[in-house]
mmCIF file with all atom_site columns, C-alpha atoms and ligand atoms in Angstrom:
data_model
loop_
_atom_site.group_PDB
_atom_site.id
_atom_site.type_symbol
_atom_site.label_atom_id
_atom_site.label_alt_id
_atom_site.label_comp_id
_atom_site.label_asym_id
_atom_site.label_entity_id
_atom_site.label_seq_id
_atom_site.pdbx_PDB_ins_code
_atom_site.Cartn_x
_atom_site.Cartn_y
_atom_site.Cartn_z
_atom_site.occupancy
_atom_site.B_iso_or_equiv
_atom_site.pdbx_formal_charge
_atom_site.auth_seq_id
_atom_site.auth_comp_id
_atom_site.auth_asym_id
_atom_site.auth_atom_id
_atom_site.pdbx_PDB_model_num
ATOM   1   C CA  . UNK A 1 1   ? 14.865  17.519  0.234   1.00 93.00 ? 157  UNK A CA  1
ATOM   2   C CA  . UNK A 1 2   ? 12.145  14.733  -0.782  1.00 97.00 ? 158  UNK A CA  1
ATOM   3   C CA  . UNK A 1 3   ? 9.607   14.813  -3.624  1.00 98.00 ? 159  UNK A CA  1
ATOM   4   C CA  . UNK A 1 4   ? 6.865   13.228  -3.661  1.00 98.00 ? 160  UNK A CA  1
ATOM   5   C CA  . UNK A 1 5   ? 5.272   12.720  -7.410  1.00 98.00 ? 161  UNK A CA  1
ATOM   6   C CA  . UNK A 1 6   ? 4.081   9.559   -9.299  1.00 98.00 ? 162  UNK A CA  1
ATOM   7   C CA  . UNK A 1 7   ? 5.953   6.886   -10.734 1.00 98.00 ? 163  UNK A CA  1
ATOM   8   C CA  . UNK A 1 8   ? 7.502   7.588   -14.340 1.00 98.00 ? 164  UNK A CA  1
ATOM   9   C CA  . UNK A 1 9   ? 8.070   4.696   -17.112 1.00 98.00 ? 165  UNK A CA  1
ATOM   10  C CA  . UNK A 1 10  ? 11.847  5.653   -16.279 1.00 98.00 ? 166  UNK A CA  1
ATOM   11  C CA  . UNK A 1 11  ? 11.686  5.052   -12.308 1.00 98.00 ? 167  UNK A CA  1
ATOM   12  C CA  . UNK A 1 12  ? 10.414  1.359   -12.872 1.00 98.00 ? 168  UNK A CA  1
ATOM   13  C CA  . UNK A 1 13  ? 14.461  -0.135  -12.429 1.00 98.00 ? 169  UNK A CA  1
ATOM   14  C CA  . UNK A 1 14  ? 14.826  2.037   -9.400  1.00 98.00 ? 170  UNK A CA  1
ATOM   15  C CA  . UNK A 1 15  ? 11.333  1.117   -7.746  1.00 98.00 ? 171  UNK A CA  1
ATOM   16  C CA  . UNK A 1 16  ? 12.399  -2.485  -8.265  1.00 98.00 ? 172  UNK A CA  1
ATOM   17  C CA  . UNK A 1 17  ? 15.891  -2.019  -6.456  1.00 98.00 ? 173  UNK A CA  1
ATOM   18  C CA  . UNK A 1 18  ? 14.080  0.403   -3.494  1.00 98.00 ? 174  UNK A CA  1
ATOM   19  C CA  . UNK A 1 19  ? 12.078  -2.833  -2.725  1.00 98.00 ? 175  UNK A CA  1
ATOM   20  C CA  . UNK A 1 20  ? 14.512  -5.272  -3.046  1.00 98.00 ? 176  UNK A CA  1
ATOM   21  C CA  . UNK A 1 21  ? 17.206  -3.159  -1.153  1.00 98.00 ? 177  UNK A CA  1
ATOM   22  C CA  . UNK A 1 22  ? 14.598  -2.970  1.656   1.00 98.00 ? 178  UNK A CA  1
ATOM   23  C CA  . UNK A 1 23  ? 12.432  -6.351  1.689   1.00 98.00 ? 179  UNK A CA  1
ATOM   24  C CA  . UNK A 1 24  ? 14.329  -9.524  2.432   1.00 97.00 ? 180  UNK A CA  1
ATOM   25  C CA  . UNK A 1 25  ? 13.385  -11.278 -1.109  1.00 97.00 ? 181  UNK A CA  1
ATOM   26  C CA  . UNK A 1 26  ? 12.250  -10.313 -4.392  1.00 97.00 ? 182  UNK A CA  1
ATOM   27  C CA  . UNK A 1 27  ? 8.507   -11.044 -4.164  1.00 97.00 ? 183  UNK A CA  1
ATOM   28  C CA  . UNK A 1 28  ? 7.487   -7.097  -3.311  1.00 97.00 ? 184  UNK A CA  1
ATOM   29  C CA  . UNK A 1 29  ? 9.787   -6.050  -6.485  1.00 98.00 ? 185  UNK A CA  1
ATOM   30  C CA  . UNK A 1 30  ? 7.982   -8.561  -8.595  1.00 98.00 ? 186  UNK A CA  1
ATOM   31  C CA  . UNK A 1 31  ? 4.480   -8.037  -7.179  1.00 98.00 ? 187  UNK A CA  1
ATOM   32  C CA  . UNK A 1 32  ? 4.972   -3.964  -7.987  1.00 98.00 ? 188  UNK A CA  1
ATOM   33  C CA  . UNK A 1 33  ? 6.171   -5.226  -11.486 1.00 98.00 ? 189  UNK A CA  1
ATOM   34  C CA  . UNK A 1 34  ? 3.270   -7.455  -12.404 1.00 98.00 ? 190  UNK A CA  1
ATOM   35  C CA  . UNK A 1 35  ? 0.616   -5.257  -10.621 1.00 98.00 ? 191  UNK A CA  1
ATOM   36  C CA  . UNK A 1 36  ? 1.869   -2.454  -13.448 1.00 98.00 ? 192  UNK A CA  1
ATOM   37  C CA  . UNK A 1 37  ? 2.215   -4.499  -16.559 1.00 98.00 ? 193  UNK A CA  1
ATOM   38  C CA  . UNK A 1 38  ? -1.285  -5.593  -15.832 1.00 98.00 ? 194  UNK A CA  1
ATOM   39  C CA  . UNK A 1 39  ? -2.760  -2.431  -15.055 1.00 98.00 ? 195  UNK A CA  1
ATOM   40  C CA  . UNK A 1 40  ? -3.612  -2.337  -11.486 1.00 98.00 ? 196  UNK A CA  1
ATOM   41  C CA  . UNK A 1 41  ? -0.979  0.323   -10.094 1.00 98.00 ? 197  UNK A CA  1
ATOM   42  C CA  . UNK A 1 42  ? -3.811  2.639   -9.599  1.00 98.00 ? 198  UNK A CA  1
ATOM   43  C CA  . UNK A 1 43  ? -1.555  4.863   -7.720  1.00 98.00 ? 199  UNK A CA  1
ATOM   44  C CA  . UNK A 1 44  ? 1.981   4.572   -7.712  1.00 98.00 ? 200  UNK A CA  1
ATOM   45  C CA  . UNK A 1 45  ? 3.860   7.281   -6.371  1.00 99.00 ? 201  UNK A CA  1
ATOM   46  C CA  . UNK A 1 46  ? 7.908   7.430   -5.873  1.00 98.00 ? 202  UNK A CA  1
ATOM   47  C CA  . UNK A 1 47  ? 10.269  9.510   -3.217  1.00 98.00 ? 203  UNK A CA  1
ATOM   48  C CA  . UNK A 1 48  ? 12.786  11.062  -5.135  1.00 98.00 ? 204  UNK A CA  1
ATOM   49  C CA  . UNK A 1 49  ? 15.891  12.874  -3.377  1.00 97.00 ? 205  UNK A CA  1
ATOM   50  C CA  . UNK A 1 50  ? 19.007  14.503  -4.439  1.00 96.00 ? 206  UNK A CA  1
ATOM   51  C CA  . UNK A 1 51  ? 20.312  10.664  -4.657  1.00 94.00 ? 207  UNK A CA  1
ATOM   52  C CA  . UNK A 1 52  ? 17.636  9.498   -6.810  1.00 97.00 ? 208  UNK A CA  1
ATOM   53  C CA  . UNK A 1 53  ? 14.394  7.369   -5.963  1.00 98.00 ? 209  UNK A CA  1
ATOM   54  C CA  . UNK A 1 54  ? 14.286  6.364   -2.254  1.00 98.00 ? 210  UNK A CA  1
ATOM   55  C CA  . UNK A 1 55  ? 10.863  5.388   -1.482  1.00 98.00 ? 211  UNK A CA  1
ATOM   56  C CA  . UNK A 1 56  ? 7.930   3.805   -3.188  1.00 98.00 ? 212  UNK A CA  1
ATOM   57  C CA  . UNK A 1 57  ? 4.315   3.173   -2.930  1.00 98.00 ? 213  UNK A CA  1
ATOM   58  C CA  . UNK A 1 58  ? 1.238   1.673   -4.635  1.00 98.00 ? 214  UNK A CA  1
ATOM   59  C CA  . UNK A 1 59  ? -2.034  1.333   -4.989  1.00 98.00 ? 215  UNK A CA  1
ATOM   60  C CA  . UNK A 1 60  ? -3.910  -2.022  -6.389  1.00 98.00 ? 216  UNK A CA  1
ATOM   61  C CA  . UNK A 1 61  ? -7.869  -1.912  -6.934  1.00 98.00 ? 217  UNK A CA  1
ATOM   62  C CA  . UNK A 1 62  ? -9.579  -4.395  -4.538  1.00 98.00 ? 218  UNK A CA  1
ATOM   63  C CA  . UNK A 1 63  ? -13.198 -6.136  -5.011  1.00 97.00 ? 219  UNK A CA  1
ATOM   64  C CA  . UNK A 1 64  ? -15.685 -7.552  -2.447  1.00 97.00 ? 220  UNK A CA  1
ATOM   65  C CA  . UNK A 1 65  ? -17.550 -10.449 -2.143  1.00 96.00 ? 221  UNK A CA  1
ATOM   66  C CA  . UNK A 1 66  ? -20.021 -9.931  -2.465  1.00 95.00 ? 222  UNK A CA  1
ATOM   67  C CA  . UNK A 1 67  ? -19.668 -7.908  -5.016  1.00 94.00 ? 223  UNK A CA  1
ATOM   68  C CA  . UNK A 1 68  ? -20.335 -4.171  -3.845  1.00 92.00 ? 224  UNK A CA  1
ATOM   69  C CA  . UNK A 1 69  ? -20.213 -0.800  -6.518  1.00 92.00 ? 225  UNK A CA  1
ATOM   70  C CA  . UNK A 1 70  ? -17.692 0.884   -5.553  1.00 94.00 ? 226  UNK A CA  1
ATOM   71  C CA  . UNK A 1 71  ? -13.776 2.271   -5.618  1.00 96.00 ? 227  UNK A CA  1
ATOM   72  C CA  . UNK A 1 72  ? -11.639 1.063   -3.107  1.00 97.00 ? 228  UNK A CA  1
ATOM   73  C CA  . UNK A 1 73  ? -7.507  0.310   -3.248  1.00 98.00 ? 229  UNK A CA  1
ATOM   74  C CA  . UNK A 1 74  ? -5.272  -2.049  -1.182  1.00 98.00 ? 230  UNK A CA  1
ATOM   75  C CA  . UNK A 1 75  ? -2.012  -0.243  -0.141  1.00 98.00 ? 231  UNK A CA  1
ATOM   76  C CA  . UNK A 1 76  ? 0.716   -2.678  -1.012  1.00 98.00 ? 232  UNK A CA  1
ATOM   77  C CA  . UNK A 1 77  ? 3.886   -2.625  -0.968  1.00 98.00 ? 233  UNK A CA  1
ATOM   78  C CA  . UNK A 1 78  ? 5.949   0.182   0.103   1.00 98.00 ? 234  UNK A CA  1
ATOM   79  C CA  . UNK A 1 79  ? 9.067   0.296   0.827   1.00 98.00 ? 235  UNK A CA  1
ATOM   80  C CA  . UNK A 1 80  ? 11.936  3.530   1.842   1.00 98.00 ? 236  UNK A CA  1
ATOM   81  C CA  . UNK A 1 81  ? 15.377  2.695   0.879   1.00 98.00 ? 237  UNK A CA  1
ATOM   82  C CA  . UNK A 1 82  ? 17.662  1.299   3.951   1.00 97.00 ? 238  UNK A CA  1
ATOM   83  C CA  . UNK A 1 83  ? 19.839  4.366   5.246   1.00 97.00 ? 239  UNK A CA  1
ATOM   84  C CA  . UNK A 1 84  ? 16.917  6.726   4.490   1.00 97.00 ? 240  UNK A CA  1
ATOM   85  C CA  . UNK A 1 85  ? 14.349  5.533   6.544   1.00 97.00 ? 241  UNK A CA  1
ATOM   86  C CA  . UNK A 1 86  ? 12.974  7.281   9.865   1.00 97.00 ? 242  UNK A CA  1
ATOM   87  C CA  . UNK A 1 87  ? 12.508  11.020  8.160   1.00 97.00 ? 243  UNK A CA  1
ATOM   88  C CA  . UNK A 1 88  ? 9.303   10.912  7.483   1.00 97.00 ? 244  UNK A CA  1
ATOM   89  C CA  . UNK A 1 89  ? 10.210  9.561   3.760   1.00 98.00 ? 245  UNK A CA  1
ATOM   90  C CA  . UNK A 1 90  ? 7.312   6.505   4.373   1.00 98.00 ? 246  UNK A CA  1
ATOM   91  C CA  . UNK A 1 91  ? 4.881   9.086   5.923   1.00 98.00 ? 247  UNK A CA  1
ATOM   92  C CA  . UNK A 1 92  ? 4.852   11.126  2.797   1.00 98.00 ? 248  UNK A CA  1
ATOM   93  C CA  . UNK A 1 93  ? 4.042   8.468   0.521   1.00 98.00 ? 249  UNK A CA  1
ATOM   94  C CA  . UNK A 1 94  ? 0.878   7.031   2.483   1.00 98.00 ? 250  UNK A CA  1
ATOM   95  C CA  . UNK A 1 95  ? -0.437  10.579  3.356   1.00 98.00 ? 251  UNK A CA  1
ATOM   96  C CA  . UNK A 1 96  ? 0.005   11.459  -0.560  1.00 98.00 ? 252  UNK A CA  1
ATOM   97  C CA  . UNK A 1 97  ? -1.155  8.192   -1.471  1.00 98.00 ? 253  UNK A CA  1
ATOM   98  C CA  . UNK A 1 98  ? -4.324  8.256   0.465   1.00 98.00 ? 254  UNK A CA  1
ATOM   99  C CA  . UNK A 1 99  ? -4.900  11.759  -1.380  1.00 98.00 ? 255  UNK A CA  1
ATOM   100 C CA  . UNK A 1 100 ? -4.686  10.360  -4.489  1.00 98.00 ? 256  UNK A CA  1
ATOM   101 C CA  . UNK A 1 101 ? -6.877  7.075   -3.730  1.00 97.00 ? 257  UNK A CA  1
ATOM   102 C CA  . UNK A 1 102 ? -9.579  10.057  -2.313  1.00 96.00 ? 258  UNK A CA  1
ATOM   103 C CA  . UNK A 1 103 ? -9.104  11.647  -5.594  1.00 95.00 ? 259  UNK A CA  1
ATOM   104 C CA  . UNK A 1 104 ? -9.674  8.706   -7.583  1.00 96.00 ? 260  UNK A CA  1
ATOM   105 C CA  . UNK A 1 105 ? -13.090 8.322   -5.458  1.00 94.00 ? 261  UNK A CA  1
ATOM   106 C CA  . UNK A 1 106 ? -12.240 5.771   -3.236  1.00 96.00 ? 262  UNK A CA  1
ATOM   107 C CA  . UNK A 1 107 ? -14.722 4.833   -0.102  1.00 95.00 ? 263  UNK A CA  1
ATOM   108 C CA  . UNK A 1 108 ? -11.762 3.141   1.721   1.00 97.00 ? 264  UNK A CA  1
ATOM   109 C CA  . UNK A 1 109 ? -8.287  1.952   1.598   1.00 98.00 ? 265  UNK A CA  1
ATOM   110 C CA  . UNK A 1 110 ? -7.159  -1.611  3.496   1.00 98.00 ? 266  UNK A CA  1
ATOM   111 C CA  . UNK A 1 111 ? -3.636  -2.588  4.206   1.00 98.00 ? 267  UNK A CA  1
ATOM   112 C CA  . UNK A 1 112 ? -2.028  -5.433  5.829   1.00 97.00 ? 268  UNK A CA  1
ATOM   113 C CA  . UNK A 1 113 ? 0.507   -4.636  7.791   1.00 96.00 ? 269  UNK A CA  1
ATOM   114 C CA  . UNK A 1 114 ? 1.988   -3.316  11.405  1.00 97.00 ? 270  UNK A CA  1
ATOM   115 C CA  . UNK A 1 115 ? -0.822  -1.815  13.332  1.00 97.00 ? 271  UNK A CA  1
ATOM   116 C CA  . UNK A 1 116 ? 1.745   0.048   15.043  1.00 97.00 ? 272  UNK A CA  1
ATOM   117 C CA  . UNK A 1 117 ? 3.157   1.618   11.910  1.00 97.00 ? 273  UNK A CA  1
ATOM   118 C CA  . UNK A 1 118 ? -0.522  2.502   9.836   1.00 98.00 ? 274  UNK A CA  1
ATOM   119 C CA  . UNK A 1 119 ? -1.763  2.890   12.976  1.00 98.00 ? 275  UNK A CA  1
ATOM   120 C CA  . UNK A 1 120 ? -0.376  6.715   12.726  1.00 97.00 ? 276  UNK A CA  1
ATOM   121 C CA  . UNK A 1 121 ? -2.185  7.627   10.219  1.00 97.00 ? 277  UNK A CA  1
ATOM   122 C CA  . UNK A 1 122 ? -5.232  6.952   10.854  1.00 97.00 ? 278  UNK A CA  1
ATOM   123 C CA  . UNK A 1 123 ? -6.037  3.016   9.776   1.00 98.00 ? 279  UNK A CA  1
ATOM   124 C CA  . UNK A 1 124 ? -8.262  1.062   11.834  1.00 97.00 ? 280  UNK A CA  1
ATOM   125 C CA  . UNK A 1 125 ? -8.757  -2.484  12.711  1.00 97.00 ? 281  UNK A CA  1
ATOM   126 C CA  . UNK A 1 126 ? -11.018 -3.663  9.304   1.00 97.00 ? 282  UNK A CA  1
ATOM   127 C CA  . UNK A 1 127 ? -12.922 -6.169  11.417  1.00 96.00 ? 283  UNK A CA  1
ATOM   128 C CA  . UNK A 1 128 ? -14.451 -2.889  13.049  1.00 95.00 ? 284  UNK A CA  1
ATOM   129 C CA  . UNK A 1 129 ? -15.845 -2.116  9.842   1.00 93.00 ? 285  UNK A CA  1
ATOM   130 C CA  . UNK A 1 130 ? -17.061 -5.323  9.433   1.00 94.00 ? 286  UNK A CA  1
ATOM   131 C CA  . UNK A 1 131 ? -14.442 -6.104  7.129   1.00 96.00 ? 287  UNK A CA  1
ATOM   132 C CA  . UNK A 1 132 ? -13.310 -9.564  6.652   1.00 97.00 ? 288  UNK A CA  1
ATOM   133 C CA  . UNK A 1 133 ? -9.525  -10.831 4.640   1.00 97.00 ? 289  UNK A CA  1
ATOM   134 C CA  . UNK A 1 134 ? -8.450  -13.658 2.475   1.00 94.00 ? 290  UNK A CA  1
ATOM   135 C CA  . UNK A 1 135 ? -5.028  -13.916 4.434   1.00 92.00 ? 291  UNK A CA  1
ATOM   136 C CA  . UNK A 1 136 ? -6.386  -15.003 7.845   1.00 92.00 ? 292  UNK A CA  1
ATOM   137 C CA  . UNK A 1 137 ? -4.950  -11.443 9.775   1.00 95.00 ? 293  UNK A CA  1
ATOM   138 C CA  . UNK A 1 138 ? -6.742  -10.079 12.823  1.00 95.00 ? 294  UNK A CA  1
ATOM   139 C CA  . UNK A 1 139 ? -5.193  -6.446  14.042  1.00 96.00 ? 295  UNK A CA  1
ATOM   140 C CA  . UNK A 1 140 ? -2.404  -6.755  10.558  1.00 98.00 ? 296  UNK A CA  1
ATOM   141 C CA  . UNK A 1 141 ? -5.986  -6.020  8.274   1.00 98.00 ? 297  UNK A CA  1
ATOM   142 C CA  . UNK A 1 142 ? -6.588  -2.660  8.868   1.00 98.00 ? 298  UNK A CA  1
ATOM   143 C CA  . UNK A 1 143 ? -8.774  0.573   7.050   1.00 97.00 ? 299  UNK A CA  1
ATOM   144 C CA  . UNK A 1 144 ? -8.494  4.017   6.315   1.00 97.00 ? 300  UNK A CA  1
ATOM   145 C CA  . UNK A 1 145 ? -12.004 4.896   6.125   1.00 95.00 ? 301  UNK A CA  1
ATOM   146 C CA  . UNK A 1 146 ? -13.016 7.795   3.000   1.00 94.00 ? 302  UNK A CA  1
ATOM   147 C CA  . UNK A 1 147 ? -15.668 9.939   2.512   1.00 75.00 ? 303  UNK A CA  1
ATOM   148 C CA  . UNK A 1 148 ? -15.804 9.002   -0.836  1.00 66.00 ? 304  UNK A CA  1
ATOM   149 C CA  . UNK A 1 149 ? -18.852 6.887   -2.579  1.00 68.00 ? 305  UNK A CA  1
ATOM   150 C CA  . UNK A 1 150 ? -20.806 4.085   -0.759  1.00 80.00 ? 306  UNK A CA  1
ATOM   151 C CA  . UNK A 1 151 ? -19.246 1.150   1.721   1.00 87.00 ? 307  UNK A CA  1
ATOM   152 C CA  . UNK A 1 152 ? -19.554 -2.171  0.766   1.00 91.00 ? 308  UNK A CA  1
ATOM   153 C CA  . UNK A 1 153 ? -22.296 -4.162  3.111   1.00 88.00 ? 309  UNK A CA  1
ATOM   154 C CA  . UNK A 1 154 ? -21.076 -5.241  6.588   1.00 88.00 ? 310  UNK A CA  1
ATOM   155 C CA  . UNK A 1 155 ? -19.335 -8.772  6.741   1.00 93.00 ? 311  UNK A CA  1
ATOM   156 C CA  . UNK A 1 156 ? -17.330 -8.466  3.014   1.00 96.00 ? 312  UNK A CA  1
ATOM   157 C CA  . UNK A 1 157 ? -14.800 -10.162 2.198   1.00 97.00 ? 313  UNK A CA  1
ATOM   158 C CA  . UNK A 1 158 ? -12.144 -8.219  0.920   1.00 97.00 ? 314  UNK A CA  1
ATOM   159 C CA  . UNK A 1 159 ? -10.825 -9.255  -2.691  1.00 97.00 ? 315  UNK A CA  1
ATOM   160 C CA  . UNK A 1 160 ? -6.958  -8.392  -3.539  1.00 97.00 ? 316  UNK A CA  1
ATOM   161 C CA  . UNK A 1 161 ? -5.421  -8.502  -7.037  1.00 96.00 ? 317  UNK A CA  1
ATOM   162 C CA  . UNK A 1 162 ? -4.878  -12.219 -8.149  1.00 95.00 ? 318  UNK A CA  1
ATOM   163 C CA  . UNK A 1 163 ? -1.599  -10.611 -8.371  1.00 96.00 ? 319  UNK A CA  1
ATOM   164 C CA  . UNK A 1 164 ? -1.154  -11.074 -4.785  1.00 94.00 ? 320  UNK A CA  1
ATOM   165 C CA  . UNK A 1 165 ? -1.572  -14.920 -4.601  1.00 89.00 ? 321  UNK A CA  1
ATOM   166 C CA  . UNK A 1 166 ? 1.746   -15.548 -4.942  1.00 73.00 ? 322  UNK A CA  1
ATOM   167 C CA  . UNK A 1 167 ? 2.945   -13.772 -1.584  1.00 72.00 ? 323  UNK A CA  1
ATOM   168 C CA  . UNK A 1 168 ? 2.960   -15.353 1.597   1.00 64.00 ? 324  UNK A CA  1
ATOM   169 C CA  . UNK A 1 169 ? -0.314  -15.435 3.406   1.00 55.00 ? 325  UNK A CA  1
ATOM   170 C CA  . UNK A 1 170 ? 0.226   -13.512 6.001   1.00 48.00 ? 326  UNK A CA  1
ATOM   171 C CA  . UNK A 1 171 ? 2.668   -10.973 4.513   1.00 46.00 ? 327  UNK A CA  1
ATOM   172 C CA  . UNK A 1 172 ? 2.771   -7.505  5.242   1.00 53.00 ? 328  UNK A CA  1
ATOM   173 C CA  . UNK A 1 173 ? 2.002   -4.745  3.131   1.00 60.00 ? 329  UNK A CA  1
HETATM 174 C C1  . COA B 2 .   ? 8.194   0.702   7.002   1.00 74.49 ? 1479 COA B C1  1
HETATM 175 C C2  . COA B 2 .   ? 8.942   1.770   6.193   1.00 74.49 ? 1479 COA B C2  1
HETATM 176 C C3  . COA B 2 .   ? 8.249   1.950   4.849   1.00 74.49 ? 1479 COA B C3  1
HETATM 177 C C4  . COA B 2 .   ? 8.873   3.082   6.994   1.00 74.49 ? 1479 COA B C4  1
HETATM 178 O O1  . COA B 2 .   ? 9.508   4.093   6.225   1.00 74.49 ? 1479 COA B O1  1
HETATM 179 P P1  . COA B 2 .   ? 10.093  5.408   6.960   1.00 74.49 ? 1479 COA B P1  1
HETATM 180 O O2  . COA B 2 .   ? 10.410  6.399   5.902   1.00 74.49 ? 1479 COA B O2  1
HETATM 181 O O3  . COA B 2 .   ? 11.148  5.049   7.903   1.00 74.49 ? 1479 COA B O3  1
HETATM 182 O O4  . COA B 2 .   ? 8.800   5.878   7.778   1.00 74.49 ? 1479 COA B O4  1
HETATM 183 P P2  . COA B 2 .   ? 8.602   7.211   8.612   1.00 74.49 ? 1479 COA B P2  1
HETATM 184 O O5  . COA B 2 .   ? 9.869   8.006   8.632   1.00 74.49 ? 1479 COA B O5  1
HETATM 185 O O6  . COA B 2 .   ? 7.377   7.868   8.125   1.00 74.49 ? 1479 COA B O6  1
HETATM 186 O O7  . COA B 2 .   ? 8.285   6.652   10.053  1.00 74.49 ? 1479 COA B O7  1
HETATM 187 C C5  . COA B 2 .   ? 9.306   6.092   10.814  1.00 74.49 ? 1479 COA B C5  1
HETATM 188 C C6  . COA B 2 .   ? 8.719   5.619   12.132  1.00 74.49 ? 1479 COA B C6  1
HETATM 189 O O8  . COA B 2 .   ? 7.955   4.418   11.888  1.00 74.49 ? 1479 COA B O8  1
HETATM 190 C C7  . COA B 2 .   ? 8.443   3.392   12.710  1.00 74.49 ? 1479 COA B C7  1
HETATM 191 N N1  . COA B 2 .   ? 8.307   2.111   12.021  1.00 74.49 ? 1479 COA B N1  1
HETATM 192 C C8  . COA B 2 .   ? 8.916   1.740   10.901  1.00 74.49 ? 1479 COA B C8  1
HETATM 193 N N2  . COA B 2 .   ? 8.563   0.486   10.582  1.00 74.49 ? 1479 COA B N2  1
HETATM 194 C C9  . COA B 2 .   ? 7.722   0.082   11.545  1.00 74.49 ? 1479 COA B C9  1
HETATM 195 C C10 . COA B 2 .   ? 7.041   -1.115  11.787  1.00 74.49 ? 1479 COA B C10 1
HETATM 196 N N3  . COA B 2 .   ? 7.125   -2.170  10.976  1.00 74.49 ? 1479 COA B N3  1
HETATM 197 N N4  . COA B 2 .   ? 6.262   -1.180  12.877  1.00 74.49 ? 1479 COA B N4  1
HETATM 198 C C11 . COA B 2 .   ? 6.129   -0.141  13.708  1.00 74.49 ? 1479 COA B C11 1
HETATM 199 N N5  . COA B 2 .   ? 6.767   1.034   13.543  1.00 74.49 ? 1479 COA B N5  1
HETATM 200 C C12 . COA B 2 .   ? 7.554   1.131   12.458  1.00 74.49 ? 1479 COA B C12 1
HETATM 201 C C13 . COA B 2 .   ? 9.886   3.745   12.948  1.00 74.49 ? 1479 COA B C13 1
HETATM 202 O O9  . COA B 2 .   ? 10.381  3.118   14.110  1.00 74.49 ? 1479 COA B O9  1
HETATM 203 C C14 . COA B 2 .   ? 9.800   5.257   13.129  1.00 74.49 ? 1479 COA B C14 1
HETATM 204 O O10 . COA B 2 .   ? 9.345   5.559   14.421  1.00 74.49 ? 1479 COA B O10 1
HETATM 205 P P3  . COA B 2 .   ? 9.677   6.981   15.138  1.00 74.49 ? 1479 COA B P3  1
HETATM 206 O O11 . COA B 2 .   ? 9.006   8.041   14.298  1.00 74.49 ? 1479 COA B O11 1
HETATM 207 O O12 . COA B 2 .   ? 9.028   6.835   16.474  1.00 74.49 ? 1479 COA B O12 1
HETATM 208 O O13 . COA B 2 .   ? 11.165  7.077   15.152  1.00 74.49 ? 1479 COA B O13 1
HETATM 209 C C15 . COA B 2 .   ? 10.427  1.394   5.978   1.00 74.49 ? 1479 COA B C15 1
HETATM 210 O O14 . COA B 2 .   ? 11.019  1.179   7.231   1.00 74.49 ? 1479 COA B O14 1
HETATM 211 C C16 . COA B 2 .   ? 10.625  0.146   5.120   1.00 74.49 ? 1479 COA B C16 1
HETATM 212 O O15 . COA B 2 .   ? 10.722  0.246   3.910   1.00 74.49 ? 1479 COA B O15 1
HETATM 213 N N6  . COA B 2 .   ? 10.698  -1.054  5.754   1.00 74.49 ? 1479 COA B N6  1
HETATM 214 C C17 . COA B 2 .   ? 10.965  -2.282  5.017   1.00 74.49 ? 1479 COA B C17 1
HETATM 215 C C18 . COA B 2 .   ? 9.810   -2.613  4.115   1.00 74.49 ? 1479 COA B C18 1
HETATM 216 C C19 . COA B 2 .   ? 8.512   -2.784  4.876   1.00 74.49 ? 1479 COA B C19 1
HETATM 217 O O16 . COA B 2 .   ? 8.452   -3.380  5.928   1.00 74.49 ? 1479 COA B O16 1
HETATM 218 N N7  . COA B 2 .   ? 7.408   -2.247  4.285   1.00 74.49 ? 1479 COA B N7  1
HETATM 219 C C20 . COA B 2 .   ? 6.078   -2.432  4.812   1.00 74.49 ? 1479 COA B C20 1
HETATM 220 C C21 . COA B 2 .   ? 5.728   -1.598  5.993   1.00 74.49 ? 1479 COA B C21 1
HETATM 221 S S1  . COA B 2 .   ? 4.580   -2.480  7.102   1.00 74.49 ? 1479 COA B S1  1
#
């Protein structure tokens, strides 16, 4: 059985080793880890089992340009622990997650990932919503639209964390 709550001070080593057990390097670990200590884990929810922590999620505040009045977060990174992926672990944590970014009065979520994967629940091609990227991705930059708020104006650009320069450009969420 698999709770879903948010992060505790005492989950932060066992976030780190969910991502690094289940992304090929440690840049996802340390993005999670400087995206807390500098306040911009918005949302930040963990999987817990009977085995421990097996899943992880967050939230990171994005801006426009130009600038637009309003709350919207970029999902990045998640990551299920290897050997526990495939039941619906992953699922959980964006369906939850998107709750909580409602609940914080976002107008929209991005992520940039597998179309395929986000796809599922409900993310949509940004360019649709006249949403442009920093990271040069076409179908990867995708939306969850929410009722929340305003939109920013057609043809943004959207702003992550400066956290996130120091990922590849064109890596997933
Ligand atoms: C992607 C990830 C978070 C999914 O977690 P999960 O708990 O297995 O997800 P769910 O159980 O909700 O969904 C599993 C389904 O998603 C599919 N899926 C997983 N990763 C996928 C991907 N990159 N592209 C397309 N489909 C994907 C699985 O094949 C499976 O399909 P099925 O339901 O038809 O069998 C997990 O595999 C992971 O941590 N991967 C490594 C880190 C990573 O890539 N994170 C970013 C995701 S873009």
């Amino acid at each position: 059985m698999v709770t879903i709550r948010p992060e505790q001070p005492r989950d932060i080593p066992a976030v780190r080793s969910v991502h690094q057990s289940a992304f090929p390097t440690s840049l996802e670990a340390d993005l999670v880890d400087r995206l807390r200590a500098n306040g911009k884990a918005a949302v930040s929810l963990v999987a817990q089992d009977a085995t421990g922590i097996v899943g992880h999620i967050l939230f990171s505040p994005v801006a426009f340009d130009p600038p637009a009045p309003v709350v919207a977060f970029g999902l990045a990174p998640m990551a299920v622990m290897p050997g526990h992926e495939k039941h619906g672990v992953g699922r959980r944590l964006v369906q939850n997650g998107l709750a909580e970014c409602h609940a914080l009065g976002a107008c929209l979520v991005v992520v940039l990932g597998e179309p395929d994967y986000y796809g599922r629940f409900g993310f949509e091609r940004a360019s649709r919503h006249g949403l442009r990227n920093q990271f040069g991705a076409e179908d990867a930059f995708m939306v969850f639209m929410l009722d929340a708020g305003g939109h920013p104006p057609p043809g943004a650009l959207v702003k992550y964390a400066p956290e996130f320069s120091a990922l590849p450009k064109r890596g997933d969420a």
